[in-house]
mmCIF file of C-alpha atoms in Angstrom:
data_model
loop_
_atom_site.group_PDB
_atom_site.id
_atom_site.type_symbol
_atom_site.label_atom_id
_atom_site.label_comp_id
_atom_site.label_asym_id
_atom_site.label_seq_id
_atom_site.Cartn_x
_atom_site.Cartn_y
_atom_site.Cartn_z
ATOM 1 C CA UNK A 1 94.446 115.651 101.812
ATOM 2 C CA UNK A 2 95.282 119.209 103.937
ATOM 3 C CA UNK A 3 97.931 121.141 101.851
ATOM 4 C CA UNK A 4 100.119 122.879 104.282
ATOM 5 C CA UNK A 5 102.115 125.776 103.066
ATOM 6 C CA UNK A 6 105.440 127.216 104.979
ATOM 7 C CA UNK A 7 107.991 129.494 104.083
ATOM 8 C CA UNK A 8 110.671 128.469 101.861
ATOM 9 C CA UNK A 9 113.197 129.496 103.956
ATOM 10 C CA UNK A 10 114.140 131.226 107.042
ATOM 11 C CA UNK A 11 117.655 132.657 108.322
ATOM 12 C CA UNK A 12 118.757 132.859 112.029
ATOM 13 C CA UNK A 13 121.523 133.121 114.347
ATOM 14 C CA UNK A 14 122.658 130.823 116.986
ATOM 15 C CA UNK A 15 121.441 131.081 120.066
ATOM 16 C CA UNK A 16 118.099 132.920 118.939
ATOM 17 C CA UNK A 17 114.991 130.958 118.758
ATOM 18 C CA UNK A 18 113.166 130.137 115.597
ATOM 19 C CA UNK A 19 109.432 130.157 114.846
ATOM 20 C CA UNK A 20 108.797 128.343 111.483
ATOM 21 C CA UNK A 21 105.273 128.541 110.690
ATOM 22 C CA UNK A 22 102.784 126.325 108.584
ATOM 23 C CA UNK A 23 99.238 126.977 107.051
ATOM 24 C CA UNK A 24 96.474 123.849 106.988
ATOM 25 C CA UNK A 25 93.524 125.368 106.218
ATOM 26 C CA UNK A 26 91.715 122.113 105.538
ATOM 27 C CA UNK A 27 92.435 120.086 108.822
ATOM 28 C CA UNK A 28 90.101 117.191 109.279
ATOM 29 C CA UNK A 29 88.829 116.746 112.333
ATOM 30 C CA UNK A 30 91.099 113.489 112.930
ATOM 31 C CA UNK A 31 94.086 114.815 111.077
ATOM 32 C CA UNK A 32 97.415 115.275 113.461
ATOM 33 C CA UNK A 33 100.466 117.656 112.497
ATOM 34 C CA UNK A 34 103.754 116.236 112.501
ATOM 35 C CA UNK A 35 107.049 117.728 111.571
ATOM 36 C CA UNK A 36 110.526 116.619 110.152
ATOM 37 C CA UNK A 37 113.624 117.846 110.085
ATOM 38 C CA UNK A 38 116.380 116.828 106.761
ATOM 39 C CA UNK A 39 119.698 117.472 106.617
ATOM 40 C CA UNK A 40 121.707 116.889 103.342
ATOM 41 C CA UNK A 41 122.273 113.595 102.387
ATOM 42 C CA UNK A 42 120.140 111.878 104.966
ATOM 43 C CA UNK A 43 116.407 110.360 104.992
ATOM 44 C CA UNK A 44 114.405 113.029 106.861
ATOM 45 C CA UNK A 45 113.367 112.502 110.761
ATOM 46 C CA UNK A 46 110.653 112.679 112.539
ATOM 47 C CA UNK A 47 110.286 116.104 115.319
ATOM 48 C CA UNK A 48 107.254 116.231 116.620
ATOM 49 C CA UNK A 49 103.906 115.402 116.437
ATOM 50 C CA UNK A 50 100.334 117.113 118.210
ATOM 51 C CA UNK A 51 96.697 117.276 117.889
ATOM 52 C CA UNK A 52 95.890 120.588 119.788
ATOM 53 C CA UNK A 53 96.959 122.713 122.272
ATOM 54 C CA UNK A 54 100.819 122.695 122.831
ATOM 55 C CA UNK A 55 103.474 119.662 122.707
ATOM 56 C CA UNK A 56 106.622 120.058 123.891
ATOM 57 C CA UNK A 57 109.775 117.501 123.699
ATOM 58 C CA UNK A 58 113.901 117.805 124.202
ATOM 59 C CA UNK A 59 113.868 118.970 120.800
ATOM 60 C CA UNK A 60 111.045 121.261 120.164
ATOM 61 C CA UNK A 61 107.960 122.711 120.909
ATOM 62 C CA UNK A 62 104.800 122.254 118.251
ATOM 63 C CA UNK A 63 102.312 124.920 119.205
ATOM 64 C CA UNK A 64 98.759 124.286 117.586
ATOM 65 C CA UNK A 65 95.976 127.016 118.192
ATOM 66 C CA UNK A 66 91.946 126.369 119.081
ATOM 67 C CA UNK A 67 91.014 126.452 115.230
ATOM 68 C CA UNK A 68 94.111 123.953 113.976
ATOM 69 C CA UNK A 69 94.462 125.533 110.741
ATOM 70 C CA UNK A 70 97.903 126.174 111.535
ATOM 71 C CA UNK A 71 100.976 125.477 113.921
ATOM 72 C CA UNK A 72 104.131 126.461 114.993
ATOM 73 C CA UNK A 73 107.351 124.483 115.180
ATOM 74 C CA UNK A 74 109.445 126.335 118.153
ATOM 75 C CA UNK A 75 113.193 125.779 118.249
ATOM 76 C CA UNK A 76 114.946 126.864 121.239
ATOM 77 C CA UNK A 77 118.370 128.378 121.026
ATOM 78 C CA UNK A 78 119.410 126.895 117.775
ATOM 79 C CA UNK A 79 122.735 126.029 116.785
ATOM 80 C CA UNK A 80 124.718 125.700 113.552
ATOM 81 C CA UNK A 81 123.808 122.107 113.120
ATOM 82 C CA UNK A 82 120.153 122.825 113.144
ATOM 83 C CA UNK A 83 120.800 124.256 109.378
ATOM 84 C CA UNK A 84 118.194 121.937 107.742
ATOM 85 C CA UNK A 85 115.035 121.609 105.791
ATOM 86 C CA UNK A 86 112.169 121.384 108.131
ATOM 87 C CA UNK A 87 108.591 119.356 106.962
ATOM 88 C CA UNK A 88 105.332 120.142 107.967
ATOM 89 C CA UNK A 89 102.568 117.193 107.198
ATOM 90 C CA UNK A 90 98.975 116.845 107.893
ATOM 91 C CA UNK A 91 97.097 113.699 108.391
ATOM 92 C CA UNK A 92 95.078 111.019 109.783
ATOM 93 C CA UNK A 93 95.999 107.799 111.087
ATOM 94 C CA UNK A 94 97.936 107.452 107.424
ATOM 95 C CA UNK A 95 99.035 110.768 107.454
ATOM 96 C CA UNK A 96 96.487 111.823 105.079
ATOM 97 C CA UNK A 97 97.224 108.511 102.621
ATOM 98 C CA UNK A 98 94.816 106.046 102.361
ATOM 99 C CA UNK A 99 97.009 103.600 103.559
ATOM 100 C CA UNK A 100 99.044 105.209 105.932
ATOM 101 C CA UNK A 101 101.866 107.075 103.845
ATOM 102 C CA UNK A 102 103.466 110.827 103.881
ATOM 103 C CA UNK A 103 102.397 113.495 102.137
ATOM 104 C CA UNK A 104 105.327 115.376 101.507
ATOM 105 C CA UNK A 105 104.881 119.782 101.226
ATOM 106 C CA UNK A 106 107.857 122.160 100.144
ATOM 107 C CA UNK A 107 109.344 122.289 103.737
ATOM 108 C CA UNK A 108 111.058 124.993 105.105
ATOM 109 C CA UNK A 109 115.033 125.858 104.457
ATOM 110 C CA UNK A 110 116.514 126.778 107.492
ATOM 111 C CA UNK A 111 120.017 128.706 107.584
ATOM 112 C CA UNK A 112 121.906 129.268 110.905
ATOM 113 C CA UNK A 113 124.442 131.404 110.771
ATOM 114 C CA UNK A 114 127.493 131.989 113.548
ATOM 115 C CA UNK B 1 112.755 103.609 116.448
ATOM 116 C CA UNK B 2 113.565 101.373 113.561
ATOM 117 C CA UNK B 3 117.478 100.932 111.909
ATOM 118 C CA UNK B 4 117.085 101.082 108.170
ATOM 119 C CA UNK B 5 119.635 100.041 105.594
ATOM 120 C CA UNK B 6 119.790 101.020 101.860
ATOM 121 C CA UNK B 7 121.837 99.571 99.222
ATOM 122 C CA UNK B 8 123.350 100.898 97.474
ATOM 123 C CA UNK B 9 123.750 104.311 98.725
ATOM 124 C CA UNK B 10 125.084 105.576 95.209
ATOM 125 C CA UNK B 11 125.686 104.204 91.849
ATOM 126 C CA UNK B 12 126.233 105.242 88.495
ATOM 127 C CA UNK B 13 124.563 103.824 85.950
ATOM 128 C CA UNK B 14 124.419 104.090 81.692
ATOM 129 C CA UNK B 15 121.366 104.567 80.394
ATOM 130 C CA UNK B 16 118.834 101.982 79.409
ATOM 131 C CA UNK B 17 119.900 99.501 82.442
ATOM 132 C CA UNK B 18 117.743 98.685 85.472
ATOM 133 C CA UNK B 19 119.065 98.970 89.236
ATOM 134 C CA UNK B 20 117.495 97.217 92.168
ATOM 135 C CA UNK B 21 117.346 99.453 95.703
ATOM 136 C CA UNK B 22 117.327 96.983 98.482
ATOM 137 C CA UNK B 23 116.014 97.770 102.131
ATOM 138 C CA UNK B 24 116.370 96.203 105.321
ATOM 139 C CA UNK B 25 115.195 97.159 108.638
ATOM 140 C CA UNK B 26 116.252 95.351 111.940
ATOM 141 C CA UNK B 27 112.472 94.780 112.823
ATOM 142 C CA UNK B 28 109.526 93.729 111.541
ATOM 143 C CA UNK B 29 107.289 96.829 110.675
ATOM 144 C CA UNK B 30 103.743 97.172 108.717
ATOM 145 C CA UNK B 31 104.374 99.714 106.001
ATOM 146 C CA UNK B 32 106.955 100.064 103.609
ATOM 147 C CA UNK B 33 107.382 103.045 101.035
ATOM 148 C CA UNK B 34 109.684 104.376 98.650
ATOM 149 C CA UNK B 35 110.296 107.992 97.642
ATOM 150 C CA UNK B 36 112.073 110.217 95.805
ATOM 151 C CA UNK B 37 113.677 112.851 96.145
ATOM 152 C CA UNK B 38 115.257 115.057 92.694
ATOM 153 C CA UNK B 39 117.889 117.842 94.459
ATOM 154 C CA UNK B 40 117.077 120.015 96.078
ATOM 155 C CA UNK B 41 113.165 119.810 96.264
ATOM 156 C CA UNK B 42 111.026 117.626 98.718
ATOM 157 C CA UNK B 43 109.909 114.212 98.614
ATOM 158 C CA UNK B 44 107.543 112.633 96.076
ATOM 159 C CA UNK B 45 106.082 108.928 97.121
ATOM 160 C CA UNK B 46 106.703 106.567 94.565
ATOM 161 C CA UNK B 47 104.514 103.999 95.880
ATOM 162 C CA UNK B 48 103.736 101.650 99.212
ATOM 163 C CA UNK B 49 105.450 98.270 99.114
ATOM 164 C CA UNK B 50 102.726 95.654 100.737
ATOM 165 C CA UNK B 51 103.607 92.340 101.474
ATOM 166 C CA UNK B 52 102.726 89.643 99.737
ATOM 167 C CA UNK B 53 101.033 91.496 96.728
ATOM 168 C CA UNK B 54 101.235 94.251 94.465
ATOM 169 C CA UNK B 55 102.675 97.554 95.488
ATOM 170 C CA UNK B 56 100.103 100.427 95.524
ATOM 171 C CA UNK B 57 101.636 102.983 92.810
ATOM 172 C CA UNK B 58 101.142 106.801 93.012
ATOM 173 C CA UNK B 59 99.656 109.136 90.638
ATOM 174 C CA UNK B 60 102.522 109.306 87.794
ATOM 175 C CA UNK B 61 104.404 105.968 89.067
ATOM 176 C CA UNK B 62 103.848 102.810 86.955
ATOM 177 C CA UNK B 63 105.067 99.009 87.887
ATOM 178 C CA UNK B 64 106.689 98.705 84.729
ATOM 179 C CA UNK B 65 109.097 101.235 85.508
ATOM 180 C CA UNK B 66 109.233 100.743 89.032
ATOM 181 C CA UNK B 67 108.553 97.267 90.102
ATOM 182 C CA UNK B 68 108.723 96.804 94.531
ATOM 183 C CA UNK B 69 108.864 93.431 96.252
ATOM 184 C CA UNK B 70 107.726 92.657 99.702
ATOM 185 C CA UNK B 71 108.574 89.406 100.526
ATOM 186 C CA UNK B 72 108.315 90.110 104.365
ATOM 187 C CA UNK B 73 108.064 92.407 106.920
ATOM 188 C CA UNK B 74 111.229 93.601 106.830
ATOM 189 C CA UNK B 75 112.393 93.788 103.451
ATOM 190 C CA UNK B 76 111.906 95.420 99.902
ATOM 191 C CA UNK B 77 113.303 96.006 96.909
ATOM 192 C CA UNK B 78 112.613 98.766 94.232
ATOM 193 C CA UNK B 79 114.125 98.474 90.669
ATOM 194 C CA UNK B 80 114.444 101.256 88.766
ATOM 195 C CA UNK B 81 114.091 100.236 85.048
ATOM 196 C CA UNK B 82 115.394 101.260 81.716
ATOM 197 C CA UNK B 83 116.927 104.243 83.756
ATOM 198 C CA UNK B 84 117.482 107.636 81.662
ATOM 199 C CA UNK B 85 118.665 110.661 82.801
ATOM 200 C CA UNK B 86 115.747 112.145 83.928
ATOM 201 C CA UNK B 87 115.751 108.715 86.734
ATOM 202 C CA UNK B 88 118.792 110.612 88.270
ATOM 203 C CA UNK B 89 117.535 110.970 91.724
ATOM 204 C CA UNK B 90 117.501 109.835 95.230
ATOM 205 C CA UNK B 91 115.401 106.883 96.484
ATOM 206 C CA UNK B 92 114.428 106.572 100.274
ATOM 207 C CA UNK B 93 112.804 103.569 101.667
ATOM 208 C CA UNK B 94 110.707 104.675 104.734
ATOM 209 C CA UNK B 95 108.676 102.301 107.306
ATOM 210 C CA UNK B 96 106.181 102.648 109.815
ATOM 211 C CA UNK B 97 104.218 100.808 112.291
ATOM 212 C CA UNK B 98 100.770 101.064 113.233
ATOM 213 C CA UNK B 99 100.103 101.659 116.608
ATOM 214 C CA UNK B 100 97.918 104.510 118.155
ATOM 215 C CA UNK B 101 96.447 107.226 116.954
ATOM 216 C CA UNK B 102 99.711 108.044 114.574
ATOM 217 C CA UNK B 103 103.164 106.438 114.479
ATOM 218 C CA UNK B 104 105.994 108.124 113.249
ATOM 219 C CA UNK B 105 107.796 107.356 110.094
ATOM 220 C CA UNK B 106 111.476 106.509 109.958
ATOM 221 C CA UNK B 107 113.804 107.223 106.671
ATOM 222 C CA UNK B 108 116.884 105.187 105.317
ATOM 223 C CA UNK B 109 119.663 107.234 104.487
ATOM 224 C CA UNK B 110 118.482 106.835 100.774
ATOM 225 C CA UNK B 111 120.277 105.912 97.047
ATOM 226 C CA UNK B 112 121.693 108.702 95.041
ATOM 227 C CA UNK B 113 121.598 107.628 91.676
ATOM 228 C CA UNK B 114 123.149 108.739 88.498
ATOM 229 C CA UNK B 115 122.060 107.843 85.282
ATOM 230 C CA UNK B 116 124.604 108.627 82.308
#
């Protein structure tokens, strides 16, 4: 399985636009990168997912470079409510389990503040 | 995207005891897991519920202790047994469906349990 390592936690401001970072050094070659995003008290949800290059959605942009051993997670403009822990998982098909389950890392505390 | 519904979402329970997690989702899906999640730290898989046999069990989880049904494909239960303190926790039931190159995973809104 790729370990992925991130920061433990970040701090921002609303309105600014936050970079959160994550290390896989051991990619496979059919491993994707998927992030999710947990507030407290609820089952964490699925961001975004890429491969290569760059992915963008309404939420966020995942930004992967040539050699895949790490990505980006860009957040436009956050807000208040974007105060959450952020996941960053590696995997296959499964995610990296044999039969198809999430690998859970650290994550990333983010703090928004006014 | 897949509804998911987790009872209970908190209980209390004395030591020694067992409590059953159920979870329902409003479609039929192809994998079932359960986590957990201790406060404030990340999410550890218990195991993967499969239908129609025996759960697959991670490193550190044992069915004795944590016996899953599957009956179908959109139900499963996990019983937490002969709780103690240290089973004080909260327990997420998460599905996915196979389908492409990767799927993405949806998350009930999990069980905080207290054991006393």
């Amino acid at each position: 399985l790729a370990k992925t390592t991130q920061p433990i936690s970040m701090d921002s401001y609303e309105g600014q636009e936050v970079n959160i970072t994550c290390s896989h050094n051991n990619i496979a070659t059919n491993d994707y990168i998927t992030w999710y995003q947990q507030f407290p008290s609820q089952g964490p949800r699925f961001i975004i997912q890429g491969y290569k290059t760059k992915v963008t959605n309404e939420v966020a942009s995942l930004f992967i470079p040539a050699d895949r051993k790490s990505s980006t997670l860009s957040l436009p403009r956050v807000s208040l409510s974007d105060t959450a822990v952020y996941y960053c998982l590696v995997g296959g098909a499964g995610y990296g389990g044999s039969q198809g389950n999430l690998i859970f890392g650290k994550g990333t505390k983010l703090s928004v503040k006014p | 995207s897949a509804v998911i519904s987790q009872k209970p979402s908190r209980d209390i329970c004395q030591r020694g005891t067992s409590l059953t997690i159920q979870c329902q989702v409003d479609s039929q899906v192809t994998m079932m897991f359960w986590y957990r999640q201790q406060p404030g730290q990340s999410l550890t898989l218990i195991a993967t519920a499969n239908q129609g046999s025996e759960a697959t069990y991670e490193s550190g989880f044992v069915i004795d202790k944590f016996p899953i049904s599957r009956p179908n494909l959109t139900f499963s239960t996990l019983t937490v047994s002969n709780m103690s303190p240290e089973d004080s926790s909260i327990y997420l039931c998460s599905v996915k469906r196979l389908g492409g190159a990767n799927t993405e995973a949806f998350f009930g809104q999990g069980t905080r349990l207290t054991v006393v």
